XYZ file of C-alpha atoms in Angstrom:
516
model
C 89.576 122.147 136.613
C 91.706 121.921 133.454
C 94.184 119.667 135.239
C 91.351 117.441 136.450
C 90.020 117.104 132.897
C 93.518 116.233 131.684
C 93.781 113.460 134.249
C 90.349 112.174 133.227
C 91.445 112.163 129.571
C 94.518 110.142 130.502
C 92.286 107.745 132.403
C 89.933 107.476 129.404
C 92.829 106.591 127.099
C 94.023 103.863 129.447
C 90.416 102.706 129.827
C 90.278 102.409 126.044
C 92.925 99.698 126.177
C 90.888 97.493 128.464
C 87.379 98.015 127.073
C 87.587 97.709 123.284
C 88.325 94.021 123.475
C 91.639 94.144 121.641
C 95.131 93.951 123.155
C 97.542 96.881 123.137
C 99.830 95.501 120.427
C 96.939 95.280 117.964
C 96.236 98.977 118.370
C 99.856 100.124 118.570
C 98.916 102.840 121.056
C 102.208 104.254 122.245
C 103.039 106.321 125.304
C 106.743 106.260 124.463
C 108.414 109.680 124.695
C 110.193 109.316 121.342
C 106.911 108.486 119.577
C 105.208 111.431 121.241
C 108.041 113.763 120.282
C 107.823 112.656 116.646
C 104.264 114.026 116.300
C 104.582 117.077 118.559
C 105.505 119.546 115.830
C 104.859 120.012 112.127
C 106.258 121.540 108.945
C 105.313 125.012 110.155
C 107.639 124.532 113.152
C 105.862 127.342 114.976
C 103.945 125.285 117.540
C 104.959 122.383 119.774
C 102.189 120.353 121.368
C 102.938 116.856 122.740
C 99.901 114.545 122.782
C 99.084 112.134 125.589
C 99.588 109.153 123.268
C 100.146 108.137 119.647
C 98.059 105.571 117.782
C 99.751 103.741 114.936
C 96.682 102.112 113.383
C 96.731 98.686 111.810
C 93.378 99.348 110.122
C 90.369 101.649 110.102
C 88.987 99.512 112.948
C 91.846 100.664 115.188
C 90.901 104.290 114.582
C 87.191 103.611 115.027
C 87.822 101.865 118.351
C 89.855 104.805 119.605
C 87.226 107.366 118.647
C 84.413 105.226 120.035
C 86.244 105.155 123.345
C 86.371 108.956 123.368
C 82.736 109.202 122.272
C 81.511 107.006 125.122
C 83.757 108.550 127.782
C 82.279 111.052 130.271
C 85.318 113.243 129.543
C 86.222 112.666 125.878
C 89.786 113.090 124.712
C 90.632 114.748 121.412
C 91.780 112.808 118.366
C 93.920 114.327 115.617
C 94.843 112.571 112.380
C 98.386 113.279 111.211
C 99.708 112.384 107.781
C 103.165 113.610 106.811
C 102.937 116.487 109.273
C 102.756 119.292 106.714
C 100.310 121.421 108.630
C 101.542 124.947 109.352
C 99.841 126.051 112.561
C 99.662 122.839 114.571
C 96.377 121.623 113.068
C 97.554 117.993 113.214
C 98.526 118.246 116.882
C 96.632 117.895 120.162
C 97.846 118.404 123.714
C 95.039 116.571 125.524
C 94.395 113.527 123.412
C 95.758 111.092 120.846
C 97.471 111.711 117.515
C 96.681 109.069 114.900
C 99.840 108.577 112.844
C 98.223 107.677 109.525
C 101.454 107.018 107.608
C 102.336 104.040 109.802
C 99.920 101.908 107.788
C 101.735 102.712 104.554
C 102.121 98.987 103.850
C 98.429 98.934 102.961
C 97.878 98.090 99.295
C 97.400 100.591 96.498
C 94.716 98.812 94.457
C 94.641 99.974 90.846
C 91.650 99.144 88.653
C 92.880 99.662 85.060
C 89.530 98.725 83.551
C 87.545 101.182 85.689
C 90.224 103.893 85.780
C 90.446 104.349 89.529
C 92.723 103.508 92.438
C 91.748 102.609 96.031
C 94.268 103.796 98.585
C 94.688 104.108 102.368
C 94.303 107.703 103.575
C 97.805 107.734 105.028
C 99.537 106.860 101.769
C 101.710 109.482 100.085
C 100.752 110.719 96.643
C 104.190 109.772 95.324
C 103.428 106.158 96.314
C 100.097 106.328 94.503
C 101.774 107.693 91.386
C 104.484 105.027 91.360
C 101.875 102.251 91.541
C 99.475 103.671 88.951
C 102.295 104.314 86.478
C 102.901 100.560 86.393
C 99.585 100.412 84.514
C 100.276 103.498 82.417
C 97.813 105.516 84.499
C 97.940 108.507 86.864
C 95.587 110.697 88.931
C 94.382 113.789 87.096
C 94.958 116.562 89.609
C 97.961 117.148 91.822
C 99.620 119.257 94.456
C 103.053 120.705 93.710
C 104.590 118.491 96.406
C 103.909 114.739 96.267
C 105.132 113.809 99.758
C 101.724 114.572 101.262
C 99.100 112.063 102.311
C 95.951 111.351 100.336
C 93.708 111.964 103.346
C 95.567 115.165 104.201
C 95.158 116.896 100.850
C 91.560 115.702 100.414
C 90.771 117.243 103.793
C 91.809 120.612 102.338
C 91.271 120.539 98.551
C 94.569 119.650 96.863
C 95.569 122.173 94.221
C 98.244 122.774 91.629
C 98.561 124.025 88.069
C 96.210 121.311 86.768
C 93.252 122.615 88.830
C 92.054 124.999 86.090
C 91.474 121.978 83.875
C 90.475 119.140 86.234
C 89.545 121.004 89.379
C 91.204 120.325 92.740
C 91.923 116.806 93.920
C 88.597 116.729 95.781
C 86.815 117.064 92.417
C 88.373 113.763 91.319
C 87.222 111.413 94.092
C 84.631 108.684 93.568
C 84.303 107.217 97.048
C 85.613 107.448 100.624
C 85.739 105.340 103.757
C 85.454 107.630 106.770
C 85.649 107.083 110.525
C 83.139 109.519 112.025
C 83.139 111.285 115.385
C 80.901 108.507 116.708
C 83.429 105.805 115.867
C 81.506 104.464 112.877
C 83.202 103.348 109.663
C 81.074 104.590 106.779
C 81.481 104.373 103.015
C 80.331 107.524 101.275
C 80.044 108.815 97.723
C 77.766 110.944 95.552
C 75.053 108.302 95.962
C 75.736 106.867 99.444
C 75.975 109.052 102.571
C 76.439 111.996 100.222
C 76.213 114.609 102.981
C 79.185 113.034 104.735
C 81.029 112.678 101.413
C 80.801 116.366 100.582
C 81.366 117.412 104.173
C 84.622 115.481 104.477
C 86.036 116.750 101.157
C 87.743 119.970 102.103
C 86.311 119.635 105.618
C 89.656 120.137 107.419
C 89.260 116.811 109.177
C 86.267 118.039 111.171
C 83.726 115.534 109.858
C 85.844 112.421 110.169
C 89.102 110.713 109.295
C 89.566 109.498 105.716
C 90.848 105.922 105.787
C 90.299 105.028 102.114
C 89.829 107.064 98.962
C 88.886 105.993 95.457
C 90.683 108.355 93.071
C 89.945 108.904 89.371
C 92.726 107.998 86.925
C 93.599 108.818 83.322
C 96.214 107.536 80.863
C 99.528 108.942 82.059
C 101.618 111.159 79.796
C 105.153 109.994 79.171
C 106.921 113.331 78.922
C 106.444 117.002 79.718
C 107.517 120.147 77.882
C 108.007 122.756 80.632
C 108.078 126.421 79.622
C 108.693 129.572 81.663
C 108.453 133.175 80.493
C 108.767 136.552 82.250
C 106.522 139.613 82.478
C 107.084 143.085 83.838
C 103.485 144.178 83.286
C 101.062 142.623 85.760
C 98.024 143.237 83.569
C 99.622 141.352 80.677
C 100.621 138.579 83.081
C 97.135 138.013 84.516
C 95.407 138.520 81.172
C 97.555 135.782 79.638
C 97.014 133.454 82.596
C 93.246 133.884 82.371
C 93.375 133.405 78.610
C 95.142 130.078 79.084
C 92.745 128.727 81.722
C 89.757 129.726 79.549
C 90.949 127.052 77.084
C 90.087 124.289 79.574
C 87.430 122.821 77.277
C 89.581 122.869 74.150
C 91.222 119.848 72.515
C 94.462 118.843 74.203
C 96.486 120.092 71.238
C 95.124 123.625 71.731
C 95.813 124.173 75.437
C 98.454 123.756 78.093
C 98.028 121.057 80.721
C 99.396 123.047 83.631
C 99.411 126.790 84.337
C 101.072 128.426 87.322
C 103.019 131.588 88.007
C 105.112 133.257 90.643
C 106.238 136.701 91.691
C 109.860 137.808 91.856
C 110.257 140.774 94.202
C 113.879 140.386 95.322
C 116.549 142.546 93.794
C 119.601 140.608 92.652
C 119.764 137.124 91.245
C 116.643 135.338 90.062
C 117.587 132.173 91.874
C 115.550 130.374 94.470
C 114.681 126.795 95.395
C 111.288 127.137 93.676
C 111.834 129.847 91.079
C 115.289 129.172 89.659
C 114.846 128.897 85.915
C 117.969 130.585 84.608
C 121.178 128.600 84.755
C 123.245 129.427 87.869
C 126.257 129.626 85.560
C 124.515 132.448 83.687
C 122.877 134.549 86.436
C 120.392 137.234 85.475
C 119.535 140.313 87.503
C 116.182 142.061 87.538
C 117.554 145.385 86.276
C 119.118 143.679 83.267
C 115.645 142.895 81.936
C 114.782 146.551 81.565
C 111.756 146.517 83.846
C 110.375 149.812 85.122
C 107.918 148.076 87.409
C 109.603 148.863 90.709
C 111.819 145.798 90.496
C 108.936 143.316 90.415
C 108.733 140.598 87.776
C 106.169 137.865 87.167
C 106.932 134.425 85.804
C 104.378 132.333 83.956
C 105.053 128.598 83.739
C 103.196 126.121 81.595
C 103.489 122.522 80.515
C 102.419 120.372 77.607
C 102.111 116.646 78.270
C 102.834 114.257 75.453
C 103.658 110.705 74.482
C 106.750 109.668 72.573
C 104.537 108.893 69.584
C 103.407 112.555 69.407
C 106.817 114.150 70.047
C 107.003 115.325 66.425
C 104.086 117.775 66.890
C 104.841 119.146 70.353
C 107.113 121.953 69.110
C 104.439 123.308 66.796
C 101.690 123.098 69.436
C 103.802 124.983 71.985
C 104.799 127.603 69.423
C 101.187 128.287 68.453
C 100.167 128.748 72.082
C 103.110 131.010 72.917
C 102.224 133.279 69.981
C 99.069 134.242 71.885
C 101.027 135.533 74.893
C 102.530 138.952 75.557
C 105.612 138.174 77.651
C 109.027 139.881 77.570
C 110.813 138.728 74.399
C 113.852 136.503 74.842
C 112.869 135.405 78.360
C 111.539 132.023 77.317
C 113.089 129.020 79.018
C 112.157 125.455 78.040
C 112.915 122.087 79.576
C 111.878 118.583 78.570
C 111.637 115.781 81.112
C 109.758 112.590 82.084
C 106.281 113.097 83.552
C 107.184 111.738 86.990
C 110.241 114.001 87.174
C 108.106 117.066 86.567
C 105.525 116.083 89.178
C 108.264 115.328 91.703
C 110.231 118.520 91.030
C 109.725 120.102 94.472
C 111.035 117.016 96.277
C 114.290 117.371 94.386
C 114.471 120.951 95.606
C 113.716 119.723 99.124
C 116.752 117.443 99.053
C 118.963 120.388 98.118
C 117.491 122.469 100.941
C 118.015 119.672 103.455
C 121.642 119.417 102.422
C 122.030 123.091 103.371
C 120.045 122.687 106.645
C 117.420 125.074 105.259
C 114.396 122.760 105.264
C 113.654 122.164 108.956
C 113.057 125.822 109.777
C 109.846 127.724 110.635
C 107.486 128.177 107.688
C 105.041 131.056 108.273
C 103.111 130.320 105.094
C 100.064 132.288 104.032
C 97.766 130.950 101.284
C 94.926 133.064 99.942
C 92.179 132.737 97.350
C 91.839 136.238 95.875
C 88.899 137.277 93.640
C 90.016 137.819 90.066
C 88.429 141.288 89.951
C 90.690 142.473 92.804
C 93.984 140.833 91.875
C 95.465 144.009 90.334
C 94.732 145.914 93.543
C 96.367 143.094 95.499
C 99.446 143.426 93.301
C 99.751 147.156 93.972
C 99.157 146.855 97.692
C 101.166 143.701 98.454
C 103.685 142.698 95.779
C 104.718 146.292 95.052
C 103.801 147.640 98.462
C 103.981 145.619 101.657
C 106.692 143.232 100.510
C 109.144 145.923 99.442
C 112.090 144.160 97.836
C 112.470 141.357 100.321
C 110.969 137.915 100.609
C 112.107 134.638 102.109
C 110.650 132.105 99.743
C 108.511 131.573 96.651
C 105.317 133.526 96.034
C 102.982 131.562 93.783
C 100.104 133.159 91.903
C 97.796 131.451 89.433
C 94.086 131.510 88.516
C 91.475 128.765 88.676
C 88.007 128.258 87.209
C 85.278 128.158 89.829
C 83.146 125.857 87.670
C 85.689 123.092 88.368
C 84.881 123.230 92.100
C 81.884 121.492 93.655
C 80.051 123.987 95.874
C 78.641 121.134 97.960
C 82.050 120.436 99.495
C 83.244 122.251 102.605
C 85.845 124.375 100.788
C 85.202 128.109 100.596
C 86.246 130.055 97.491
C 85.543 133.648 96.369
C 82.216 134.284 94.659
C 83.691 134.920 91.233
C 84.147 132.737 88.173
C 87.918 133.234 88.242
C 89.929 133.453 91.447
C 93.644 133.299 92.182
C 95.719 131.304 94.573
C 98.359 133.567 96.082
C 100.733 131.517 98.211
C 103.506 133.062 100.304
C 105.668 129.969 100.851
C 108.315 131.532 103.008
C 110.971 130.210 105.355
C 112.128 131.999 108.489
C 115.876 132.097 109.023
C 117.849 133.195 112.055
C 120.390 134.909 109.831
C 120.691 138.302 111.468
C 118.639 139.868 108.653
C 115.427 141.061 110.287
C 113.410 140.675 107.071
C 114.036 136.907 107.130
C 113.106 136.344 110.765
C 109.917 134.684 111.948
C 108.535 137.706 113.809
C 108.941 139.955 110.781
C 107.344 137.473 108.356
C 104.461 136.783 110.751
C 103.804 140.515 111.151
C 103.922 140.888 107.391
C 101.310 138.135 106.992
C 99.080 140.005 109.432
C 99.639 143.198 107.450
C 98.625 141.458 104.211
C 95.421 140.147 105.820
C 94.691 143.578 107.283
C 95.215 145.190 103.885
C 92.703 142.796 102.299
C 90.193 143.468 105.048
C 90.512 147.256 104.908
C 90.412 147.308 101.101
C 87.321 145.089 101.037
C 89.138 142.381 99.076
C 87.124 139.345 100.082
C 90.021 136.913 100.064
C 89.586 133.491 101.616
C 92.372 131.631 103.347
C 93.348 128.264 101.922
C 94.615 125.977 104.722
C 92.831 128.312 107.170
C 93.655 128.690 110.838
C 91.402 130.671 113.171
C 91.102 130.846 116.950
C 87.426 131.680 117.455
C 84.154 130.410 116.109
C 83.259 133.956 115.096
C 86.295 134.036 112.788
C 85.201 130.716 111.278
C 81.726 132.154 110.662
C 83.231 135.061 108.749
C 85.429 132.673 106.776
C 82.543 130.439 105.732
C 80.028 133.249 105.192
C 76.781 131.923 103.728
C 78.091 128.366 103.958
C 78.070 128.559 107.730
C 74.300 128.712 107.933
C 73.377 127.074 104.653
C 75.707 124.091 104.765
C 78.015 123.648 107.719
C 75.446 124.243 110.428
C 73.214 121.752 108.688
C 76.009 119.201 108.889
C 76.274 119.402 112.667
C 74.360 116.116 112.776
C 77.512 114.528 111.377
C 79.400 115.613 114.478
C 78.209 113.315 117.213
C 79.919 114.904 120.191
C 80.889 118.469 121.091
C 84.197 119.107 122.801
C 85.223 122.727 123.364
C 88.889 122.256 124.292
C 89.943 122.332 120.641
C 87.866 125.354 119.612
C 90.964 127.146 118.367
C 91.410 124.442 115.728
C 87.867 123.418 114.889
C 85.073 125.417 113.320
C 82.375 123.414 115.111
C 84.370 122.573 118.263
C 83.902 118.840 118.103
C 85.886 115.813 119.230
C 87.867 115.444 116.006
C 90.481 118.016 115.187
C 91.856 118.756 111.774
C 93.858 116.361 109.635
C 97.277 116.864 108.132
C 97.424 119.820 105.776
C 99.683 120.793 102.915
């Protein structure tokens, strides 16, 4: 039966070519093996799923025609939107349908409106491309992800977070308008005022309510330079207290707060050097024991930035000094750097280039991203950072708090029910190095152990970039939102297709978009 349905899906795709009234070259629907191979895996590198075909859209109409063909077919095929392929668990893949390669329309314009402080951009554009265009007008989006080589539609389908989220909210809190291709093949414009249910459903909706083809993003005057500061803690309570103190200043004048607040955990014995956490000079290596910590070898790094213009450079030292006086970090562990704004935002890409040069980038990435309630973060530290992890990790572990009041509860994103919650991101790489603690199986088992610990301890953590295999698991993830919001949005999903239930929380034709 499954084979029969596969053949019918293939037939439906070929039928699409002859019924939509447009020739093949206008749709750029490819059955070429090299094109199919290029979208068969993702950044996670843990799943491989070749589609039946690849659509390289010339416009939103191309995507709408494809989906309409599936919608009207007796046996619909699945459609998955893929941006830069940074999903972890194959969310941007499909084995019995078509992958829409959104980045192939990257020649679409980035339309900046300096007078209205917004930019209109194709959903498959990279954020680095958006930044480069808006900076020509002295403007920039307000909220970011740490890595800019992600697509606009991909991050908006998840949330889009970084150290600015405490102040501006996630990227989805800074969107004015969207164009969306729905599961019925319609192209709809949506906003707070127009098709608002679709607007809020799509934002953070994991691609399940439609494919974002255009987004109107809020802009602000761009800073020119960034003062980047990092300090170390051995006491977790001091570390989290200071982080929460800094994000509570979100309503203060710019001179009295930092513009970016993040942190990370250092659990490895030995050198404090890593592609994401290297802040001491390699020529002057520092070891954990040299810092006098009695915290079981675990340290915590707090990083902050102050944005400024060249005209205000004379006051930046004093502003930073006043803010640092309020913090209780280990003396003499302060490290400061000063760099152009774009260089700071693009810092992870520079690290990527170094990793690629060492053949350490295209490896499996068993990442785990959690939103942890602020009231339980100390328990998480004891059980995970100083418990499960031991003294071994295979990549950065980010930890920083956010203010819930900067998140719109009408969107599809699920966060803990507390005013302050933490992102804890295990951004690890699996290496076939002979060291068991760096291998994929070990790291995957450790992720399961962390989730099991949270469950048994009653820590109601929520996965960011979630991946579940059953609808029951999705119900638990969404909690009250399942009945109160998501079930009510089923009218947005025009056709049910069960083959992709492992990827979709409502089991509909569209599967999830590109993730971080």
